[in-house]
Amino acid sequence: MTTASKLNRLTPYFFLAPAVLLLIVALLYPIGYMIYASFLDWRPSQYISEAEFVGFRNYINLWNDEAFRESFGVTLKFAAVVVTLEMALGVGLALLLDRNLRGMAALRTIFILPMMIAPIVVGLMWRYMYHPTVGIFNRTLKNWGLEPIPWLSDGTWSFIAVVIADVWQWTPFIFILSLAALQSLPQSALEAAELDGASGWQKIWHIKLPLMMPVLIVALLLRLIDAFKVLEVVLVMTNGGPGLSTEILSLRIFRTAQEFQELGVAAAMSNYLLILLMLLTTIMFVYNKAVENRAARLRAAAQET
Amino acid sequence: MSVQTNKSSSPAFYALMICLIIMAMGPIMLMLATSFKTNVDVNDVNVGSFFFTPTLRNYEAVLCNVLWYSPSSVDYCDPTFGRALGNSIFIALVSTAITLIIGCMAAYALVRFRFMGRGPISMTTLLMRMVPPAVLLVPVFGIWTFQYGLDGTYTGIILVYVAMNLPFVIWILQSFIVQVPIQLEEAAKMDGANPFQVFFMVVLPIIKPGLAAAAIFTFRIAWNEFLLGNALSGRGTRTVPVTIVNSITEYDIDWGVIMATGMLLAIPPVIFTFVASKQIITGMTAGAVKG
């Protein structure tokens, strides 16, 4: 083998080395470290080598901890509610507005804004709007002679308030993806349906939605994974309260580490969250592969004929 | 694009569009308006949300130590925010640049070469995308403080931000590199270019839109991030989101000042949105919509 071809074989590794090194040092190693830390009784004042090894105690304690279970439930409920609302609104609006309207580009640009702004700032804006006296909602209610709403001081309302903020921020994501999917649909299928006299609803149910499905599933899973990452908006708006009504898991991890200084417990919580996300990602992976395989088969079949 | 058969541009659709625009912009406009209000006006329910005498004093209070004049409205100048602004800009720009360089090289290797370990590396990168920052909190704090000795330094924060963004950047750039016509690369190779020349002189110029999208997404995360910045930054390296959260107390919030701070934090992403909305949308849809 000549030196030149040896070098050629090494080329991809030169290109990859910095990224792989960085991911190992700053991502993979920390995750391994976290798994180890979850078996310790560890405080931030100690070196990790001084921490006591407690086996599965953190996991078992958490499993039996009612507050943790409630927080887990809040997380699942939050993710389910926001993703359902965002899918319904986003897809619905995209179907409604997919008709060469003038100003569509402007709408899409403005729709990106909520996603680009810092979650901290989104939390601030909504906290201000939900303010009991100077907030715009209660001021409007008062002007109409209605009772003010205890937006952030009542458990149910504060959950609703947090959901509204997230829906405001992320419905545009689903909208933009759905619109892109709609505009790349094969025009022939829609024209054929029109010749057959299909109504608007029939076209949506039997042609548009099924053809959009691959994109919609990916969008749904991406949103679902992100919904479990939400932290700053809730931190600023309610800090998890009142009670545990909005204490989503990532916020609880933050508070367990920061306020209660129990790093081992926080690591065990992180692991529960990670396992949940692993499951979701695996589903997405398997699904993506299946779609790709089907597309490849269809292409092959088309070439044969 | 497509032949539209239903040319129904009835006013109802435009009304809906205007409603949506107002809903998306409303909270931001309200923040903008409040940032020009005095505290008295904020708390006076008789003063309208959008109609009042605007003042610049909130911005003066926030930026007092970086302004070229010393504002008369500020009695005591708190330099926290000015310094944090500098930190945020530095950290976001440097980590974006490093992420892009390392990320596009890795993406190129994954798309254009067949080699041992390609499958596992590509798979791991994809999996890393879903790791939430909250999960990294404990280990990053421990490792950075006790093992790397990087707590409180720019290097420490930049290292985390680069690692956090790499998987996404690699993933998104792959879909752009696939579309580069391979004939161009082969022609360059025939002319005697080595793989690095092919990459930097042929591939990179073609995927500029992809790089722009990736840069915006990376900058946005690094600029907006709070949790890990909070755990890792020392007094001198605090970023803007960290100072904002620190200045929120349970009951008493100086709304005018905090909205001005929020506006300053929101400005760069807003500018990017208006300048490069096309690239952002392409980047957003690149992964999900293949077609």
Coordinates of C-alpha atoms in Angstrom, one line a residue:
Chain A
M1 CA 0.0 0.0 0.0
T2 CA 1.4 3.4 -0.9
T3 CA 1.7 6.2 1.6
A4 CA -0.8 8.3 -0.5
S5 CA -3.6 5.8 -0.3
K6 CA -2.9 5.3 3.4
L7 CA -3.3 9.0 3.9
N8 CA -6.5 8.9 1.9
R9 CA -7.9 6.3 4.2
L10 CA -7.1 8.5 7.2
T11 CA -8.7 11.6 5.7
P12 CA -12.1 11.1 7.2
Y13 CA -10.6 10.7 10.7
F14 CA -8.8 14.0 10.3
F15 CA -12.1 15.7 9.5
L16 CA -13.8 14.0 12.4
A17 CA -11.2 14.1 15.1
P18 CA -12.0 17.5 16.6
A19 CA -15.7 16.9 16.8
V20 CA -15.4 13.4 18.3
L21 CA -12.8 14.5 20.8
L22 CA -15.0 17.4 21.9
L23 CA -18.1 15.3 22.2
I24 CA -16.3 12.7 24.3
V25 CA -14.7 15.3 26.6
A26 CA -17.8 17.5 27.1
L27 CA -20.8 15.3 26.4
L28 CA -20.2 11.6 26.6
Y29 CA -17.9 11.7 29.6
P30 CA -20.3 14.0 31.6
I31 CA -23.1 11.6 30.9
G32 CA -21.1 8.7 32.2
Y33 CA -20.1 10.8 35.2
M34 CA -23.8 11.5 35.9
I35 CA -24.7 7.9 35.9
Y36 CA -21.9 7.3 38.4
A37 CA -22.9 10.3 40.5
S38 CA -26.5 9.0 40.7
F39 CA -25.3 6.2 43.0
L40 CA -23.7 8.6 45.4
D41 CA -24.7 10.8 48.3
W42 CA -22.8 13.8 47.1
R43 CA -22.8 17.5 48.1
P44 CA -21.2 20.3 46.0
S45 CA -18.7 21.0 48.8
Q46 CA -17.2 17.5 48.5
Y47 CA -14.9 16.1 45.9
I48 CA -16.7 13.3 44.2
S49 CA -14.2 10.8 45.5
E50 CA -15.2 11.7 49.1
A51 CA -18.9 11.0 48.4
E52 CA -20.5 8.0 49.9
F53 CA -21.6 5.2 47.6
V54 CA -25.2 4.4 48.3
G55 CA -26.1 2.0 45.5
F56 CA -29.7 2.4 44.2
R57 CA -30.9 4.3 47.2
N58 CA -31.4 7.6 45.3
Y59 CA -33.5 5.8 42.6
I60 CA -35.6 4.0 45.2
N61 CA -36.1 7.0 47.4
L62 CA -37.2 9.0 44.3
W63 CA -39.6 6.3 43.2
N64 CA -41.2 6.4 46.6
D65 CA -41.1 10.2 46.9
E66 CA -44.6 11.6 46.3
A67 CA -43.3 15.0 45.3
F68 CA -41.1 13.5 42.7
R69 CA -43.9 11.4 41.3
E70 CA -46.1 14.4 41.2
S71 CA -43.4 16.4 39.3
F72 CA -43.0 13.5 36.9
G73 CA -46.8 13.6 36.3
V74 CA -46.8 17.3 35.8
T75 CA -44.0 16.9 33.2
L76 CA -45.9 14.2 31.3
K77 CA -49.2 16.2 31.5
F78 CA -47.4 19.4 30.3
A79 CA -45.7 17.6 27.4
A80 CA -48.9 15.9 26.3
V81 CA -51.1 19.0 26.5
V82 CA -48.7 21.4 24.8
V83 CA -47.8 19.0 22.0
T84 CA -51.5 18.1 21.3
L85 CA -52.5 21.8 21.2
E86 CA -49.5 22.8 19.1
M87 CA -50.1 20.0 16.6
A88 CA -53.8 20.7 16.3
L89 CA -53.3 24.5 15.9
G90 CA -50.2 24.3 13.8
V91 CA -51.5 21.8 11.3
G92 CA -55.0 23.4 11.2
L93 CA -53.7 26.8 10.5
A94 CA -51.3 25.5 7.8
L95 CA -54.2 23.7 6.0
L96 CA -56.3 26.8 6.3
L97 CA -53.7 29.2 5.0
D98 CA -52.0 27.1 2.3
R99 CA -53.5 29.1 -0.6
N100 CA -51.0 31.6 -2.1
L101 CA -52.1 34.5 0.1
R102 CA -50.2 37.7 -0.3
G103 CA -48.2 38.4 2.8
M104 CA -47.5 34.8 3.7
A105 CA -43.8 35.4 3.7
A106 CA -44.3 38.2 6.3
L107 CA -46.4 35.9 8.4
R108 CA -43.8 33.2 8.4
T109 CA -41.1 35.6 9.3
I110 CA -43.0 37.0 12.2
F111 CA -44.0 33.5 13.3
I112 CA -40.3 32.7 13.8
L113 CA -39.8 35.5 16.3
P114 CA -41.3 33.7 19.4
M115 CA -38.9 30.7 18.8
M116 CA -35.8 32.9 18.4
I117 CA -36.3 35.0 21.5
A118 CA -34.6 33.7 24.7
P119 CA -36.9 31.5 26.9
I120 CA -35.9 33.7 29.8
V121 CA -37.4 36.7 28.0
V122 CA -40.5 34.7 26.9
G123 CA -41.0 33.9 30.6
L124 CA -40.6 37.5 31.6
M125 CA -43.1 38.8 29.0
W126 CA -45.7 36.4 30.0
R127 CA -45.1 36.9 33.7
Y128 CA -45.7 40.6 33.1
M129 CA -48.9 40.0 31.1
Y130 CA -50.2 37.6 33.8
H131 CA -49.4 40.2 36.6
P132 CA -52.5 40.3 38.9
T133 CA -53.0 44.1 38.7
V134 CA -50.8 45.7 36.0
G135 CA -50.9 42.7 33.6
I136 CA -52.8 43.2 30.4
F137 CA -55.1 40.3 30.9
N138 CA -56.5 41.3 34.3
R139 CA -56.6 45.0 33.3
T140 CA -58.7 44.1 30.3
L141 CA -61.0 41.9 32.4
K142 CA -61.3 44.7 34.9
N143 CA -62.2 47.2 32.1
W144 CA -64.9 44.8 31.0
G145 CA -66.2 44.6 34.6
L146 CA -65.2 41.0 35.1
E147 CA -63.5 39.2 37.9
P148 CA -59.7 39.1 37.7
I149 CA -58.1 35.7 37.2
P150 CA -55.4 34.5 39.7
W151 CA -53.1 33.5 36.8
L152 CA -50.0 32.6 38.6
S153 CA -51.2 32.2 42.2
D154 CA -53.6 29.3 41.6
G155 CA -52.5 25.8 40.8
T156 CA -54.8 25.1 37.8
W157 CA -54.5 28.6 36.3
S158 CA -50.7 28.7 36.6
F159 CA -50.5 25.4 34.7
I160 CA -52.8 26.8 32.0
A161 CA -50.7 30.0 32.0
V162 CA -47.5 28.0 31.4
V163 CA -49.2 26.0 28.7
I164 CA -50.4 29.1 26.9
A165 CA -46.9 30.6 26.9
D166 CA -45.4 27.4 25.4
V167 CA -48.2 27.1 22.8
W168 CA -47.5 30.8 21.8
Q169 CA -43.8 30.1 21.4
W170 CA -43.9 26.7 19.6
T171 CA -47.1 26.5 17.5
P172 CA -45.3 28.4 14.8
F173 CA -42.8 25.6 14.5
I174 CA -45.5 23.0 13.6
F175 CA -47.1 25.6 11.4
I176 CA -43.9 26.2 9.4
L177 CA -43.1 22.5 9.0
S178 CA -46.7 21.7 8.0
L179 CA -46.8 24.4 5.5
A180 CA -43.5 23.3 4.0
A181 CA -44.9 19.7 3.8
L182 CA -48.1 20.9 2.2
Q183 CA -46.2 22.9 -0.5
S184 CA -44.1 19.9 -1.4
L185 CA -47.0 17.5 -1.9
P186 CA -47.2 16.0 -5.4
Q187 CA -49.6 18.3 -7.3
S188 CA -50.8 15.4 -9.5
A189 CA -52.5 13.6 -6.6
L190 CA -54.5 16.7 -5.7
E191 CA -55.4 17.4 -9.3
A192 CA -56.6 13.8 -9.8
A193 CA -58.7 14.1 -6.6
E194 CA -60.2 17.3 -8.0
L195 CA -61.1 15.7 -11.3
D196 CA -62.9 13.0 -9.3
G197 CA -64.9 15.7 -7.6
A198 CA -63.4 15.4 -4.1
S199 CA -64.6 18.1 -1.6
G200 CA -62.2 20.2 0.4
W201 CA -62.6 18.0 3.5
Q202 CA -62.2 14.8 1.5
K203 CA -58.9 16.2 0.0
I204 CA -57.6 17.0 3.5
W205 CA -58.6 13.7 5.1
H206 CA -57.7 11.3 2.3
I207 CA -54.9 13.0 0.5
K208 CA -53.2 15.9 2.3
L209 CA -53.0 14.5 5.8
P210 CA -51.8 11.0 4.8
L211 CA -49.2 12.4 2.5
M212 CA -48.0 14.8 5.2
M213 CA -47.8 12.1 7.8
P214 CA -44.1 11.4 7.7
V215 CA -43.3 15.1 8.3
L216 CA -46.0 15.4 11.0
I217 CA -44.6 12.4 13.0
V218 CA -41.1 13.8 12.9
A219 CA -42.4 17.2 14.0
L220 CA -44.4 15.6 16.8
L221 CA -41.5 13.7 18.1
L222 CA -39.1 16.7 17.9
R223 CA -41.6 18.8 19.8
L224 CA -42.2 16.1 22.3
I225 CA -38.5 15.8 23.1
D226 CA -38.2 19.6 23.3
A227 CA -41.2 19.8 25.6
F228 CA -39.2 17.7 28.2
K229 CA -36.4 20.2 28.0
V230 CA -38.5 23.3 28.9
L231 CA -37.1 25.0 31.9
E232 CA -36.4 28.7 31.8
V233 CA -39.9 29.9 30.8
V234 CA -41.4 28.1 33.8
L235 CA -38.5 29.1 36.1
V236 CA -39.2 32.8 35.4
M237 CA -43.0 32.6 35.3
T238 CA -43.8 30.4 38.3
N239 CA -40.6 28.8 39.7
G240 CA -42.6 25.6 39.8
G241 CA -45.4 26.9 42.0
P242 CA -47.8 27.4 43.5
G243 CA -47.1 24.2 45.3
L244 CA -45.9 21.7 42.7
S245 CA -48.5 22.6 40.1
T246 CA -45.9 23.6 37.4
E247 CA -42.8 21.9 38.8
I248 CA -41.6 20.1 35.6
L249 CA -38.8 17.6 35.9
S250 CA -36.0 19.7 34.5
L251 CA -36.9 22.5 36.9
R252 CA -36.9 20.0 39.8
I253 CA -33.4 18.8 38.8
F254 CA -32.2 22.4 38.8
R255 CA -33.6 23.1 42.2
T256 CA -32.5 19.8 43.7
A257 CA -28.9 20.6 42.6
Q258 CA -29.0 24.4 43.2
E259 CA -31.1 24.9 46.3
F260 CA -31.0 21.6 48.1
Q261 CA -27.4 20.8 47.1
E262 CA -28.2 17.1 46.6
L263 CA -26.1 16.3 43.5
G264 CA -26.6 12.5 43.7
V265 CA -30.3 12.8 43.9
A266 CA -30.4 15.3 41.0
A267 CA -28.2 13.0 39.0
A268 CA -30.7 10.1 39.6
M269 CA -33.6 12.4 38.5
S270 CA -31.6 13.3 35.4
N271 CA -31.3 9.6 34.6
Y272 CA -35.0 9.0 34.9
L273 CA -35.5 11.9 32.4
L274 CA -32.8 10.6 30.1
I275 CA -34.3 7.1 30.0
L276 CA -37.7 8.6 29.1
L277 CA -36.1 10.7 26.3
M278 CA -34.0 7.7 25.1
L279 CA -37.3 5.8 24.6
L280 CA -38.8 8.7 22.6
T281 CA -35.7 9.1 20.4
T282 CA -35.5 5.3 19.7
I283 CA -39.1 5.4 18.5
M284 CA -38.3 8.4 16.2
F285 CA -35.2 6.5 15.0
V286 CA -37.0 3.3 14.2
Y287 CA -39.8 5.2 12.5
N288 CA -37.4 7.3 10.4
K289 CA -35.7 4.1 9.2
A290 CA -39.0 2.5 8.3
V291 CA -40.0 5.6 6.3
E292 CA -36.7 5.7 4.5
N293 CA -36.8 2.0 3.7
R294 CA -40.3 2.3 2.3
A295 CA -39.2 5.3 0.2
A296 CA -36.3 3.3 -1.2
R297 CA -38.5 0.3 -2.0
L298 CA -41.0 2.6 -3.8
R299 CA -38.2 4.2 -5.8
A300 CA -36.8 0.7 -6.7
A301 CA -40.3 -0.4 -7.8
A302 CA -40.7 2.7 -9.9
Q303 CA -37.4 2.1 -11.7
E304 CA -38.3 -1.5 -12.5
T305 CA -41.5 -0.6 -14.4
Chain B
M1 CA -44.8 27.0 -7.6
S2 CA -48.1 25.2 -7.7
V3 CA -51.2 25.8 -9.8
Q4 CA -53.7 27.1 -7.3
T5 CA -57.2 26.1 -8.3
N6 CA -59.0 27.9 -5.4
K7 CA -58.2 31.5 -5.8
S8 CA -60.4 32.4 -2.9
S9 CA -58.6 35.3 -1.4
S10 CA -61.6 36.2 0.7
P11 CA -61.1 38.8 3.5
A12 CA -61.6 36.2 6.1
F13 CA -58.2 34.7 5.5
Y14 CA -56.6 38.0 5.6
A15 CA -58.4 38.8 8.9
L16 CA -57.1 35.5 10.3
M17 CA -53.6 36.3 9.1
I18 CA -53.6 39.7 10.8
C19 CA -55.0 38.2 14.0
L20 CA -52.1 35.7 14.0
I21 CA -49.5 38.4 13.4
I22 CA -51.0 40.5 16.2
M23 CA -50.9 37.4 18.5
A24 CA -47.3 36.6 17.6
M25 CA -46.1 40.2 17.9
G26 CA -48.3 41.4 20.8
P27 CA -46.3 40.2 23.7
I28 CA -43.0 41.4 22.1
M29 CA -44.6 44.8 21.4
L30 CA -45.9 45.0 25.0
M31 CA -42.4 44.3 26.2
L32 CA -41.0 47.0 23.9
A33 CA -43.6 49.5 25.1
T34 CA -43.0 48.7 28.8
S35 CA -39.2 49.1 28.4
F36 CA -39.9 52.8 27.6
K37 CA -42.2 53.3 30.6
T38 CA -41.3 54.8 34.0
N39 CA -42.1 52.7 37.0
V40 CA -44.9 55.1 37.9
D41 CA -46.5 54.6 34.5
V42 CA -46.1 50.8 34.7
N43 CA -48.0 50.6 38.0
D44 CA -50.6 53.2 37.1
V45 CA -53.6 51.2 35.7
N46 CA -55.0 54.4 34.2
V47 CA -52.0 54.7 31.9
G48 CA -52.6 52.8 28.6
S49 CA -50.4 49.8 27.6
F50 CA -49.3 51.6 24.4
F51 CA -50.1 55.3 25.0
F52 CA -47.8 57.1 27.4
T53 CA -44.8 59.5 27.4
P54 CA -41.8 57.3 26.5
T55 CA -38.6 57.6 28.4
L56 CA -35.1 56.2 27.8
R57 CA -34.2 56.0 31.5
N58 CA -34.6 52.3 31.7
Y59 CA -32.1 51.7 29.0
E60 CA -29.8 54.3 30.5
A61 CA -30.0 52.5 33.9
V62 CA -29.1 49.2 32.2
L63 CA -26.4 50.4 30.0
C64 CA -25.0 53.2 32.2
N65 CA -21.4 51.9 32.3
V66 CA -21.1 51.3 28.5
L67 CA -22.7 54.6 27.4
W68 CA -20.5 57.4 26.1
Y69 CA -22.2 59.9 28.4
S70 CA -23.2 59.6 32.1
P71 CA -27.0 59.7 32.1
S72 CA -28.5 62.2 34.5
S73 CA -31.4 59.9 35.4
V74 CA -29.1 57.3 37.0
D75 CA -27.9 58.1 40.5
Y76 CA -26.1 54.9 41.1
C77 CA -24.6 53.0 38.2
D78 CA -24.8 49.2 38.4
P79 CA -22.1 47.8 36.0
T80 CA -23.5 44.2 36.2
F81 CA -25.4 44.4 33.0
G82 CA -22.9 46.2 30.8
R83 CA -20.3 43.6 31.7
A84 CA -22.7 40.7 31.2
L85 CA -23.6 42.0 27.7
G86 CA -19.9 42.0 26.8
N87 CA -19.5 38.4 28.2
S88 CA -22.6 37.2 26.3
I89 CA -21.4 38.7 23.0
F90 CA -17.9 37.2 23.4
I91 CA -19.1 33.7 24.5
A92 CA -21.8 33.5 21.8
L93 CA -19.6 34.6 18.9
V94 CA -16.6 32.4 19.9
S95 CA -18.6 29.3 20.5
T96 CA -20.6 29.8 17.3
A97 CA -17.4 30.1 15.3
I98 CA -15.8 27.0 16.8
T99 CA -19.0 24.9 16.5
L100 CA -19.3 25.7 12.9
I101 CA -15.7 24.9 11.9
I102 CA -15.6 21.6 13.8
G103 CA -19.2 20.7 12.9
C104 CA -19.0 21.2 9.1
M105 CA -15.8 19.2 9.0
A106 CA -17.4 16.3 10.8
A107 CA -20.6 16.5 8.7
Y108 CA -18.4 16.4 5.5
A109 CA -16.6 13.3 6.7
L110 CA -19.9 11.6 7.6
V111 CA -21.5 12.3 4.2
R112 CA -18.6 11.8 1.8
F113 CA -16.5 9.1 3.2
R114 CA -17.1 5.4 4.0
F115 CA -14.9 4.4 6.9
M116 CA -14.8 2.2 9.9
G117 CA -16.8 3.6 12.8
R118 CA -19.0 5.8 10.6
G119 CA -22.2 4.1 11.7
P120 CA -21.7 4.4 15.5
I121 CA -20.4 7.9 15.3
S122 CA -23.3 9.1 13.2
M123 CA -25.7 7.3 15.5
T124 CA -24.2 8.7 18.7
T125 CA -24.3 12.2 17.3
L126 CA -28.0 11.9 16.6
L127 CA -28.7 10.5 20.0
M128 CA -26.8 13.3 21.7
R129 CA -29.3 15.8 20.2
M130 CA -31.9 14.9 22.7
V131 CA -29.9 15.4 25.8
P132 CA -31.5 18.2 27.8
P133 CA -29.2 20.8 29.4
A134 CA -30.8 20.0 32.8
V135 CA -29.3 16.5 32.5
L136 CA -25.8 18.0 32.0
L137 CA -26.1 20.3 35.0
V138 CA -24.7 18.0 37.7
P139 CA -21.9 16.3 35.8
V140 CA -20.8 19.5 34.0
F141 CA -20.6 21.3 37.4
G142 CA -18.6 18.5 39.0
I143 CA -16.2 17.9 36.1
W144 CA -15.6 21.5 35.2
T145 CA -15.0 22.4 38.9
F146 CA -13.1 19.5 40.2
Q147 CA -11.4 17.9 37.2
Y148 CA -10.9 20.5 34.4
G149 CA -10.6 23.5 36.7
L150 CA -12.6 25.5 34.2
D151 CA -15.4 26.8 36.4
G152 CA -15.9 30.6 36.1
T153 CA -13.8 30.8 32.9
Y154 CA -14.9 31.7 29.4
T155 CA -13.2 28.5 28.2
G156 CA -15.4 26.4 30.4
I157 CA -18.7 27.9 29.2
I158 CA -17.6 27.9 25.6
L159 CA -16.6 24.3 25.8
V160 CA -20.1 23.3 27.0
Y161 CA -21.9 25.4 24.4
V162 CA -19.8 24.0 21.6
A163 CA -20.5 20.4 22.7
M164 CA -24.2 21.1 23.2
N165 CA -24.6 22.5 19.7
L166 CA -22.3 20.2 17.8
P167 CA -24.8 17.3 17.3
F168 CA -27.4 19.7 15.9
V169 CA -25.0 21.5 13.6
I170 CA -23.5 18.2 12.3
W171 CA -27.0 16.9 11.6
I172 CA -28.3 20.0 9.8
L173 CA -25.1 20.5 7.7
Q174 CA -25.2 16.8 6.5
S175 CA -28.5 17.5 4.7
F176 CA -26.8 20.5 2.9
I177 CA -23.6 18.7 2.0
V178 CA -25.5 15.8 0.5
Q179 CA -26.9 18.2 -2.1
V180 CA -23.5 19.4 -3.3
P181 CA -22.9 17.9 -6.8
I182 CA -20.2 15.3 -6.4
Q183 CA -18.9 16.0 -9.9
L184 CA -17.6 19.4 -8.7
E185 CA -15.6 17.7 -6.0
E186 CA -14.3 15.1 -8.5
A187 CA -13.3 17.8 -11.0
A188 CA -11.3 19.6 -8.3
K189 CA -9.6 16.3 -7.3
M190 CA -8.7 15.7 -11.0
D191 CA -7.0 19.1 -11.0
G192 CA -4.9 18.0 -8.1
A193 CA -6.6 19.4 -5.1
N194 CA -6.2 17.5 -1.8
P195 CA -9.2 16.6 0.3
F196 CA -8.8 19.7 2.5
Q197 CA -8.6 22.0 -0.5
V198 CA -11.7 20.3 -2.0
F199 CA -13.5 20.9 1.3
F200 CA -12.5 24.5 1.9
M201 CA -12.5 25.8 -1.6
V202 CA -15.3 23.8 -3.3
V203 CA -17.7 22.5 -0.7
L204 CA -17.8 25.3 1.9
P205 CA -18.7 28.1 -0.6
I206 CA -21.6 26.0 -1.9
I207 CA -23.2 25.3 1.4
K208 CA -23.1 28.9 2.6
P209 CA -26.9 29.1 3.2
G210 CA -26.6 26.0 5.3
L211 CA -23.8 27.5 7.3
A212 CA -25.8 30.7 7.8
A213 CA -28.7 28.7 9.2
A214 CA -26.5 26.6 11.4
A215 CA -24.7 29.7 12.7
I216 CA -28.0 31.4 13.6
F217 CA -29.2 28.3 15.5
T218 CA -26.0 27.9 17.3
F219 CA -25.7 31.6 18.2
R220 CA -29.3 31.6 19.4
I221 CA -28.7 28.7 21.8
A222 CA -25.4 30.1 23.1
W223 CA -26.9 33.6 23.5
N224 CA -30.1 32.5 25.2
E225 CA -28.8 29.7 27.4
F226 CA -29.2 30.1 31.1
L227 CA -28.9 26.9 33.1
L228 CA -25.3 25.8 32.4
G229 CA -24.1 29.4 32.1
N230 CA -25.5 29.9 35.6
A231 CA -23.7 26.9 37.0
L232 CA -20.4 27.6 35.4
S233 CA -20.0 31.4 35.2
G234 CA -18.1 33.3 38.0
R235 CA -18.7 36.9 38.9
G236 CA -16.7 38.2 36.0
T237 CA -18.1 35.8 33.3
R238 CA -21.8 36.0 33.9
T239 CA -24.0 36.2 30.8
V240 CA -27.1 38.3 30.3
P241 CA -29.7 35.5 31.0
V242 CA -28.0 34.8 34.3
T243 CA -28.1 38.4 35.4
I244 CA -31.7 38.6 34.4
V245 CA -32.7 35.7 36.5
N246 CA -30.6 37.0 39.4
S247 CA -32.4 40.3 39.3
I248 CA -35.9 38.8 39.6
T249 CA -37.0 38.6 43.1
E250 CA -40.1 37.0 44.3
Y251 CA -42.3 40.0 44.7
D252 CA -40.7 43.3 43.7
I253 CA -39.8 43.5 40.1
D254 CA -38.6 46.7 38.4
W255 CA -40.6 46.0 35.3
G256 CA -39.3 48.9 33.2
V257 CA -35.7 48.1 33.7
I258 CA -36.2 44.3 33.4
M259 CA -38.1 44.8 30.1
A260 CA -35.3 47.0 28.8
T261 CA -32.9 44.2 29.7
G262 CA -35.1 41.7 28.0
M263 CA -35.4 43.8 24.9
L264 CA -31.6 44.1 24.7
L265 CA -31.3 40.3 25.0
A266 CA -34.0 39.8 22.3
I267 CA -32.5 42.3 19.7
P268 CA -29.8 40.1 18.1
P269 CA -32.2 37.1 17.5
V270 CA -34.9 39.5 16.2
I271 CA -32.4 41.1 13.7
F272 CA -31.3 37.6 12.5
T273 CA -35.0 36.7 12.0
F274 CA -35.7 39.6 9.8
V275 CA -32.4 39.4 7.9
A276 CA -32.3 35.7 7.3
S277 CA -35.8 34.3 7.8
K278 CA -35.4 32.3 4.6
Q279 CA -32.2 30.5 5.8
I280 CA -33.9 29.9 9.2
I281 CA -36.9 28.3 7.6
T282 CA -34.7 26.2 5.3
G283 CA -32.7 25.0 8.3
M284 CA -35.7 24.3 10.3
T285 CA -37.3 22.2 7.6
A286 CA -34.1 20.6 6.3
G287 CA -34.2 17.7 8.8
A288 CA -37.9 17.0 8.8
V289 CA -39.1 17.7 5.3
K290 CA -37.3 15.7 2.7
G291 CA -38.9 16.5 -0.6

